[in-house]
Short mmCIF file of C-alpha atoms in Angstrom, two decimals:
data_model
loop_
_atom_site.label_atom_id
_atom_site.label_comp_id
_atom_site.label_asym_id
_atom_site.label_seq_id
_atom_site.Cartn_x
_atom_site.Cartn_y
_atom_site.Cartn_z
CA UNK A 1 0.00 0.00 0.00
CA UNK A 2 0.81 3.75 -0.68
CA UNK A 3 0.72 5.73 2.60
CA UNK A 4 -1.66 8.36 2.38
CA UNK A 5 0.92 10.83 3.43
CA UNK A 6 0.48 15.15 3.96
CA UNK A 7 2.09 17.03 1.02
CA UNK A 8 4.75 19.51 1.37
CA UNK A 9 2.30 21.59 0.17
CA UNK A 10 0.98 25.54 1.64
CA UNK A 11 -2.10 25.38 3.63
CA UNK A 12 -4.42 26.65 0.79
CA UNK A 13 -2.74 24.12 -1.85
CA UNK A 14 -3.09 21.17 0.00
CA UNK A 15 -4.55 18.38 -2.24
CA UNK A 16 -8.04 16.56 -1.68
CA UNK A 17 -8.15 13.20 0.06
CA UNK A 18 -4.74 14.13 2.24
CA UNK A 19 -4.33 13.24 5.42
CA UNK A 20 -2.43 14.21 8.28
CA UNK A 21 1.29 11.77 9.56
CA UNK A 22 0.20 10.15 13.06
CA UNK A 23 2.86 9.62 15.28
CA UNK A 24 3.64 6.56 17.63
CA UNK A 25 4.99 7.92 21.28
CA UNK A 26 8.03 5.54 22.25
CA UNK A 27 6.79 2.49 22.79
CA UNK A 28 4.00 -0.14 20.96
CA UNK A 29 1.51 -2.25 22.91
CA UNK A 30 2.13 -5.49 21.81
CA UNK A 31 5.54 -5.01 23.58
CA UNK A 32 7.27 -5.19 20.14
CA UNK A 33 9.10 -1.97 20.86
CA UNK A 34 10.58 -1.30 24.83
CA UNK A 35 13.42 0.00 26.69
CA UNK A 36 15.36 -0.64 29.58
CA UNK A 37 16.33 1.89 32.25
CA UNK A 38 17.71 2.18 35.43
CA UNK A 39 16.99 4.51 38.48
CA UNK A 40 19.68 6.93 39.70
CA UNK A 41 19.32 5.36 43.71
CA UNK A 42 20.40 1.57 41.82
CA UNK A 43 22.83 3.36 40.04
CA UNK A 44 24.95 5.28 42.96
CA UNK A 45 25.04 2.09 44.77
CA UNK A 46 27.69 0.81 41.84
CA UNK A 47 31.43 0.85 41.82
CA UNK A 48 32.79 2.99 38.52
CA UNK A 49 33.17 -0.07 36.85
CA UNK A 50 29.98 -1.56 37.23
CA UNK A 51 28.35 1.81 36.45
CA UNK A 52 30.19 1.43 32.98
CA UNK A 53 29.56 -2.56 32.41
CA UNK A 54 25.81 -1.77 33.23
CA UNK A 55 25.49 1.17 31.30
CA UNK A 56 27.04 -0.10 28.48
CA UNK A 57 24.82 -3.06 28.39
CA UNK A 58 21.16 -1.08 28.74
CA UNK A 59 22.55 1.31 26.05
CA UNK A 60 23.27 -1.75 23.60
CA UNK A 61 19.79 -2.71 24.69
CA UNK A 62 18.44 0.33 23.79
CA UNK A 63 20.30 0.70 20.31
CA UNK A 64 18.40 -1.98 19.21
CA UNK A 65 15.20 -1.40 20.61
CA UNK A 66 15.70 1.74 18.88
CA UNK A 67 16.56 0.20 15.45
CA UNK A 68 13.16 -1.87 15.84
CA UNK A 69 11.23 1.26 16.53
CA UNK A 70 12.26 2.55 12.96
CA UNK A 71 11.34 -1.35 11.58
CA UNK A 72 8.03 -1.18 13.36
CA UNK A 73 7.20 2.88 11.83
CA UNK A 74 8.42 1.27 8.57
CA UNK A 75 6.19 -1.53 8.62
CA UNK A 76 3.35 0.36 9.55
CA UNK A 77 3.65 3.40 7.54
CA UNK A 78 4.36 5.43 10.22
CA UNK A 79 6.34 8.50 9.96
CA UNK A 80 6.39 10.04 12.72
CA UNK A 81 8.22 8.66 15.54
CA UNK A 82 8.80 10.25 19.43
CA UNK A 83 12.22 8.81 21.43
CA UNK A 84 11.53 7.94 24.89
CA UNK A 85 13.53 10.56 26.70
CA UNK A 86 14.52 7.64 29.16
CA UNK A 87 16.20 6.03 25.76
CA UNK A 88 19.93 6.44 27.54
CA UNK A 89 19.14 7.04 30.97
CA UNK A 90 21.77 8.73 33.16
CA UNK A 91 24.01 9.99 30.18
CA UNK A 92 23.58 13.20 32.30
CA UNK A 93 25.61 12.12 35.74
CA UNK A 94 28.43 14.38 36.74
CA UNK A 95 30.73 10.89 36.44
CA UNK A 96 30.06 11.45 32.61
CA UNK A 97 30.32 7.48 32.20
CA UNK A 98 27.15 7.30 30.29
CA UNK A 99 27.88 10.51 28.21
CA UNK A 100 31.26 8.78 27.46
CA UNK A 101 30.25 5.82 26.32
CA UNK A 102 27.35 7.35 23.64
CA UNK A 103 30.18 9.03 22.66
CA UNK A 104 32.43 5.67 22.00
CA UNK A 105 28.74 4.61 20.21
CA UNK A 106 28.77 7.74 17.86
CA UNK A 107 29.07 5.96 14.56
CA UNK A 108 26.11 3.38 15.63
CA UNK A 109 23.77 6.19 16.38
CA UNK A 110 24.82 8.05 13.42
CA UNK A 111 23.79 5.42 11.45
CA UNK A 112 20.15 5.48 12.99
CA UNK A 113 20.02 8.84 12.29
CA UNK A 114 20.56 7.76 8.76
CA UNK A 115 18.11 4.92 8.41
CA UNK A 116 15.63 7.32 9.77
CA UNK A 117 16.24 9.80 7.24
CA UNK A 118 15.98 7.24 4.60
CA UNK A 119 12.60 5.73 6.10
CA UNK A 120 11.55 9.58 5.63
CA UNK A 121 10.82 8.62 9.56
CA UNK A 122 10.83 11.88 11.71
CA UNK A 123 12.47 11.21 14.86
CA UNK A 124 11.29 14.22 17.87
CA UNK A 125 12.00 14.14 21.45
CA UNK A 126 9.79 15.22 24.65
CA UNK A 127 12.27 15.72 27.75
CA UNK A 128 10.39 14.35 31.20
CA UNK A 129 8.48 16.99 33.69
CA UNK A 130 11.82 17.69 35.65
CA UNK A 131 13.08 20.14 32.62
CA UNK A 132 11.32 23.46 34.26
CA UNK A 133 13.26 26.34 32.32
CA UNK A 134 10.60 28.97 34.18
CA UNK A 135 11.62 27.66 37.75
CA UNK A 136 12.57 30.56 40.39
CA UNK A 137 15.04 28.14 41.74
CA UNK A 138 18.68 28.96 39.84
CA UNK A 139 19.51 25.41 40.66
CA UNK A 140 16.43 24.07 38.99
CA UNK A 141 17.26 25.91 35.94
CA UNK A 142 20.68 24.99 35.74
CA UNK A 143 19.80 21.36 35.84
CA UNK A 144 16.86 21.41 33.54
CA UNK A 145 19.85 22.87 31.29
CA UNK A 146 22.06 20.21 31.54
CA UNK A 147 19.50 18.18 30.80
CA UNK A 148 18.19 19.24 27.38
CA UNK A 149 21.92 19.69 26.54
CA UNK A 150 22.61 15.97 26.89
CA UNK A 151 19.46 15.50 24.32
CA UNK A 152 20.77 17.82 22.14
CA UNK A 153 23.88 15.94 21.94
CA UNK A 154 22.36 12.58 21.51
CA UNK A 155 19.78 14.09 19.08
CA UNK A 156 23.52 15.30 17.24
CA UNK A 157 25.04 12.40 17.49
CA UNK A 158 21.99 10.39 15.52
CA UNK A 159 23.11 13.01 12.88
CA UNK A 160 19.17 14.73 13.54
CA UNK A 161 19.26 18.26 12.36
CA UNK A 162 19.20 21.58 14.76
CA UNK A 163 15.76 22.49 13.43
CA UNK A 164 11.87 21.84 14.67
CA UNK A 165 12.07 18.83 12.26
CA UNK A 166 13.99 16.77 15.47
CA UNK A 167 12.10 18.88 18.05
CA UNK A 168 12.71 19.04 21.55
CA UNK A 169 9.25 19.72 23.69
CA UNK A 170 8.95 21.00 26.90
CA UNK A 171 5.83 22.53 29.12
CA UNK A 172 5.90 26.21 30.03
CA UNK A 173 6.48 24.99 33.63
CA UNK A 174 6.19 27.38 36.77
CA UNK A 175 3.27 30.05 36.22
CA UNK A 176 3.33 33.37 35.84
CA UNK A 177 6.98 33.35 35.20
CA UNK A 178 6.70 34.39 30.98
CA UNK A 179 9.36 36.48 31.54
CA UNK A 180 11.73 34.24 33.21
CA UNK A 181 11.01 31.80 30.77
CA UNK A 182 11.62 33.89 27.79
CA UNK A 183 14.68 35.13 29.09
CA UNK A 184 16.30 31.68 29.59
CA UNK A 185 14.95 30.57 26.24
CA UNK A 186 17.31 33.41 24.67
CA UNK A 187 20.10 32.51 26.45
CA UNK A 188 20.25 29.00 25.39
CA UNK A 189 22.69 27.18 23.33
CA UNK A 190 21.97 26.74 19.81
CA UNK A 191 21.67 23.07 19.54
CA UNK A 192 18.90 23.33 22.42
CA UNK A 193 17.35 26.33 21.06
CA UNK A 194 17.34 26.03 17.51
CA UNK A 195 15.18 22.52 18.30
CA UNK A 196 12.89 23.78 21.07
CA UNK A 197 9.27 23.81 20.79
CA UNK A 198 6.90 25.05 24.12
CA UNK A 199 3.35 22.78 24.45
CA UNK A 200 0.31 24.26 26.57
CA UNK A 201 -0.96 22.54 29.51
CA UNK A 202 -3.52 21.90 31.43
CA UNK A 203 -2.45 24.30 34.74
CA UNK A 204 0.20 26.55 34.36
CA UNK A 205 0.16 27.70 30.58
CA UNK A 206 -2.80 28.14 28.83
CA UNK A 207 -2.21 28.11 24.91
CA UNK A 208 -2.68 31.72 24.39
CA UNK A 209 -0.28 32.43 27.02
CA UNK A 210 1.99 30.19 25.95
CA UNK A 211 1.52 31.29 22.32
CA UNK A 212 3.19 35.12 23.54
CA UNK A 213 6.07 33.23 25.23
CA UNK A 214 6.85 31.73 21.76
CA UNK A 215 6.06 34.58 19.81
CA UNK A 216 8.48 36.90 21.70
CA UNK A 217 11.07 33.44 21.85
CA UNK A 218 10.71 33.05 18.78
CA UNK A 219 10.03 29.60 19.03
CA UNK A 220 7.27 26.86 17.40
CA UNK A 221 4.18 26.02 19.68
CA UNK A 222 2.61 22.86 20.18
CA UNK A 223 -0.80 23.08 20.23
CA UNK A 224 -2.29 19.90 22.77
CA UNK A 225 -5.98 20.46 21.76
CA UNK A 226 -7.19 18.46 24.94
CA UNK A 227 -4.78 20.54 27.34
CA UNK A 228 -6.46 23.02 26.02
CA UNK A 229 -10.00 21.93 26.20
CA UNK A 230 -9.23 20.98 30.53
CA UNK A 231 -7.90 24.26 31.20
CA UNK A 232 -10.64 26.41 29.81
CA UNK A 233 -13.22 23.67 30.01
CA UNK A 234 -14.98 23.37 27.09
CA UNK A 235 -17.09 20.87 26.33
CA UNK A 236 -15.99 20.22 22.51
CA UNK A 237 -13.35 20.25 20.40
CA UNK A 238 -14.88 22.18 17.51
CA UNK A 239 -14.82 25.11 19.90
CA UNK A 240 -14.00 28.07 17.93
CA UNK A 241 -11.23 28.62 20.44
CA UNK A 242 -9.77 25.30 19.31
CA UNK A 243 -9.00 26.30 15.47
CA UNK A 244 -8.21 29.81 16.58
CA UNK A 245 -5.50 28.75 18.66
CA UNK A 246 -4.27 25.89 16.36
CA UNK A 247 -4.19 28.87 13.52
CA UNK A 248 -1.91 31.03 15.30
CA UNK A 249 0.07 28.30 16.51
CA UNK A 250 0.95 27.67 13.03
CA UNK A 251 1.72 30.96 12.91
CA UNK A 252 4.91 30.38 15.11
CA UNK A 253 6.50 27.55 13.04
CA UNK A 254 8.80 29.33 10.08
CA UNK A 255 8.31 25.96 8.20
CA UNK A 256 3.79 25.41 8.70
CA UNK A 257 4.44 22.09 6.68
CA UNK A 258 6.28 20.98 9.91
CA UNK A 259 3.58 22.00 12.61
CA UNK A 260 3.31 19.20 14.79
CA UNK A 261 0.46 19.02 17.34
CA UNK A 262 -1.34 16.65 20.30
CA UNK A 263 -4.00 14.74 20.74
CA UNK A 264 -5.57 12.49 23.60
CA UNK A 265 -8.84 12.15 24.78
CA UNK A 266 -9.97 11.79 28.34
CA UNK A 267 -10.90 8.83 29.86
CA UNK A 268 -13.71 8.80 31.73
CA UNK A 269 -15.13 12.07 30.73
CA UNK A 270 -14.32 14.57 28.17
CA UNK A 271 -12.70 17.01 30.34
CA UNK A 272 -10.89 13.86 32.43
CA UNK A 273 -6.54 15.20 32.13
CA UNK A 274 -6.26 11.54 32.06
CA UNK A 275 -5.56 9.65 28.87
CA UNK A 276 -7.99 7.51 27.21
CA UNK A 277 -6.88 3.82 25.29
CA UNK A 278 -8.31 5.15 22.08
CA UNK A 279 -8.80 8.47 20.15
CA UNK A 280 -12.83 8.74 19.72
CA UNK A 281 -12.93 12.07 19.25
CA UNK A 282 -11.35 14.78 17.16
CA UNK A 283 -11.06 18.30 16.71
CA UNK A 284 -12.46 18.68 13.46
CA UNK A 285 -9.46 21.44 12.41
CA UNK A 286 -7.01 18.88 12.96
CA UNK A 287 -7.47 17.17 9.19
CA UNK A 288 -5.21 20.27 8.79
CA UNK A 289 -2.72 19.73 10.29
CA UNK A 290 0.39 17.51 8.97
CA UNK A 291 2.09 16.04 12.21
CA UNK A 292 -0.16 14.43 14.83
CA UNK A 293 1.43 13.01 17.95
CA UNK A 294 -1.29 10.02 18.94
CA UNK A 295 -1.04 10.10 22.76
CA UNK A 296 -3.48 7.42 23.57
CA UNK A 297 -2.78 4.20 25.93
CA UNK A 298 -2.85 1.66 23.03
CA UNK A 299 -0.47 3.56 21.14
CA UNK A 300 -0.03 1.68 17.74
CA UNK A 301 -4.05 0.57 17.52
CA UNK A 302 -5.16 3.76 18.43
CA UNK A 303 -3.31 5.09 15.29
CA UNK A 304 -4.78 2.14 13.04
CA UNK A 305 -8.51 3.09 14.29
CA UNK A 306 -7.48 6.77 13.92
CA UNK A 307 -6.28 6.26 10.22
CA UNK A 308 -9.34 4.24 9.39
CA UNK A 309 -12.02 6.57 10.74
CA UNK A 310 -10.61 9.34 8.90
CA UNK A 311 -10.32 6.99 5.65
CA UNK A 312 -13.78 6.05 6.07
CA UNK A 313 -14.70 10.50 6.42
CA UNK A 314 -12.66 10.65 3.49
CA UNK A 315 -14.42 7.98 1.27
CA UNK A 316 -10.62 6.33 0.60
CA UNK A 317 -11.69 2.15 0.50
CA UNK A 318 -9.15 0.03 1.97
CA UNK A 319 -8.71 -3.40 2.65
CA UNK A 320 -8.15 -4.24 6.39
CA UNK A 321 -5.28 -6.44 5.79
CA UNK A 322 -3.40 -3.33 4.51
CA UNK A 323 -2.58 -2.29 8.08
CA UNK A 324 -0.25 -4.43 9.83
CA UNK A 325 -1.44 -3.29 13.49
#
């Protein structure tokens, strides 16, 4: 089969029958696709040369898990693809034994990068909760730092370019700190800032607010339609607020083509924050879109019902067995 894939195309030229790239986020149900990781408390209890024999040995792991994430996306005709930001876990230790040995690795990721690149698989990155760049604590800041830097390096050593395309996204963080936030944002190296995006939330940021912090950044916005809908609590995603904010989102991406937003639905109610196995219901703005990050429990089948439904909307006929979910 011929993915159905979005065209490189303006907004306005976009051809009939196109449909947005849904991404899978880090792992697959069926357990086909996992990591290995280790927690910082197991690791400090190590000599130096068990930290390296260990970390060596989940990072191998992880290589290859990696390598069968691309298999699965290419099987599936996925093309969009988010790391788990636990994919090398402790890289960032002042004992720099993990950062050391991805280094030793560099020609191994490189050629990831590569395979990704010749999959047309887009490979993004969303760094865990602890990255708070808006925190009032200098410490805070300083570590949530160090920590996008070691993604940045890892996202250069798969040979990913310092662009949105390999995005790294991160929350707003602490409230009412826009100026803070903005301020560190400027000061940040270029292989962190040049891949930064900023996604809305359900407490601190809501997506207009966020949308000035990029704006005066100048970084891309995520738009999470179902943040959104929780903190203003709407009851539907065809709110008018909903395509308004998606439209200026856009707006902050220099490349629209690569506009990447969310989408999860909530689980026991419509404005639940928690996420739902399956994607039942869409915002109807986002067949606009080109990148859609599927955040749903059942990861993999939520994105074969998701294609499907929107095949069906679009009158496209397909025959079941041509998904391999």
């Amino acid at each position: 089969m011929t993915a159905i894939q979005f065209q490189n195309l303006p907004h306005t030229q976009r051809q009939k029958g196109t449909l947005p790239h849904l991404g899978l986020v880090c792992i697959t149900i069926d357990k086909q696709v996992r990591f290995r990781t280790m927690t910082r408390t197991r690791y400090l209890k190590l000599t130096l040369e068990q930290r390296e024999t260990a970390l060596r040995e989940l990072y191998e792991h992880n290589l290859q898990r990696l390598h069968d994430a691309l298999s699965f996306c290419q099987e599936n005709q996925i093309q969009l693809y988010r790391m788990s930001s636990a994919l090398f876990p402790l890289s960032d230790m002042e004992d720099e034994i993990g950062a050391n040995i991805l280094e030793e690795m560099s020609d191994r990721l490189a050629k990831i990068g590569e395979r990704a690149k010749a999959l047309n698989i887009r490979m993004v990155l969303h760094p865990d909760q602890y990255v708070v760049l808006s925190s009032d604590s200098p410490e805070i800041v300083k570590t949530s730092i160090k920590i996008l830097e070691r993604h940045a390096r890892t996202l250069d050593l798969l040979g990913l370019p310092q662009s949105p395309w390999s995005l790294m996204n991160i929350h707003g963080g602490k409230s009412q700190r826009t100026e803070q936030l903005v301020k560190v944002i400027s000061e940040l190296p270029e292989a962190i800032k040049s891949r930064l995006t900023l996604e809305n939330d359900e407490y601190a940021y809501s997506a207009s607010e966020l949308l000035a912090v990029c704006q005066q950044a100048g970084i891309p916005m995520v738009f999470d339609a179902h943040h959104h809908i929780c903190h203003e609590n709407l009851d539907s995603y065809d709110d008018p607020s909903v395509a308004s904010m998606l439209y200026a989102a856009r707006e902050t991406w220099v490349n629209p083509d690569w506009q990447l937003v969310h989408i999860s639905n909530g689980e026991e109610a419509f404005n639940d924050r928690k996420h739902s196995d399956m994607i039942t219901a869409m915002p109807s703005v986002y067949h606009e879109v080109p990148w859609i990050e599927v955040e749903a429990k059942h990861k993999e089948v939520a994105i074969a019902h998701l294609r499907s439904w929107w095949l069906m909307e679009s009158g496209v006929r397909i025959q079941e067995s041509e998904f391999r979910m």
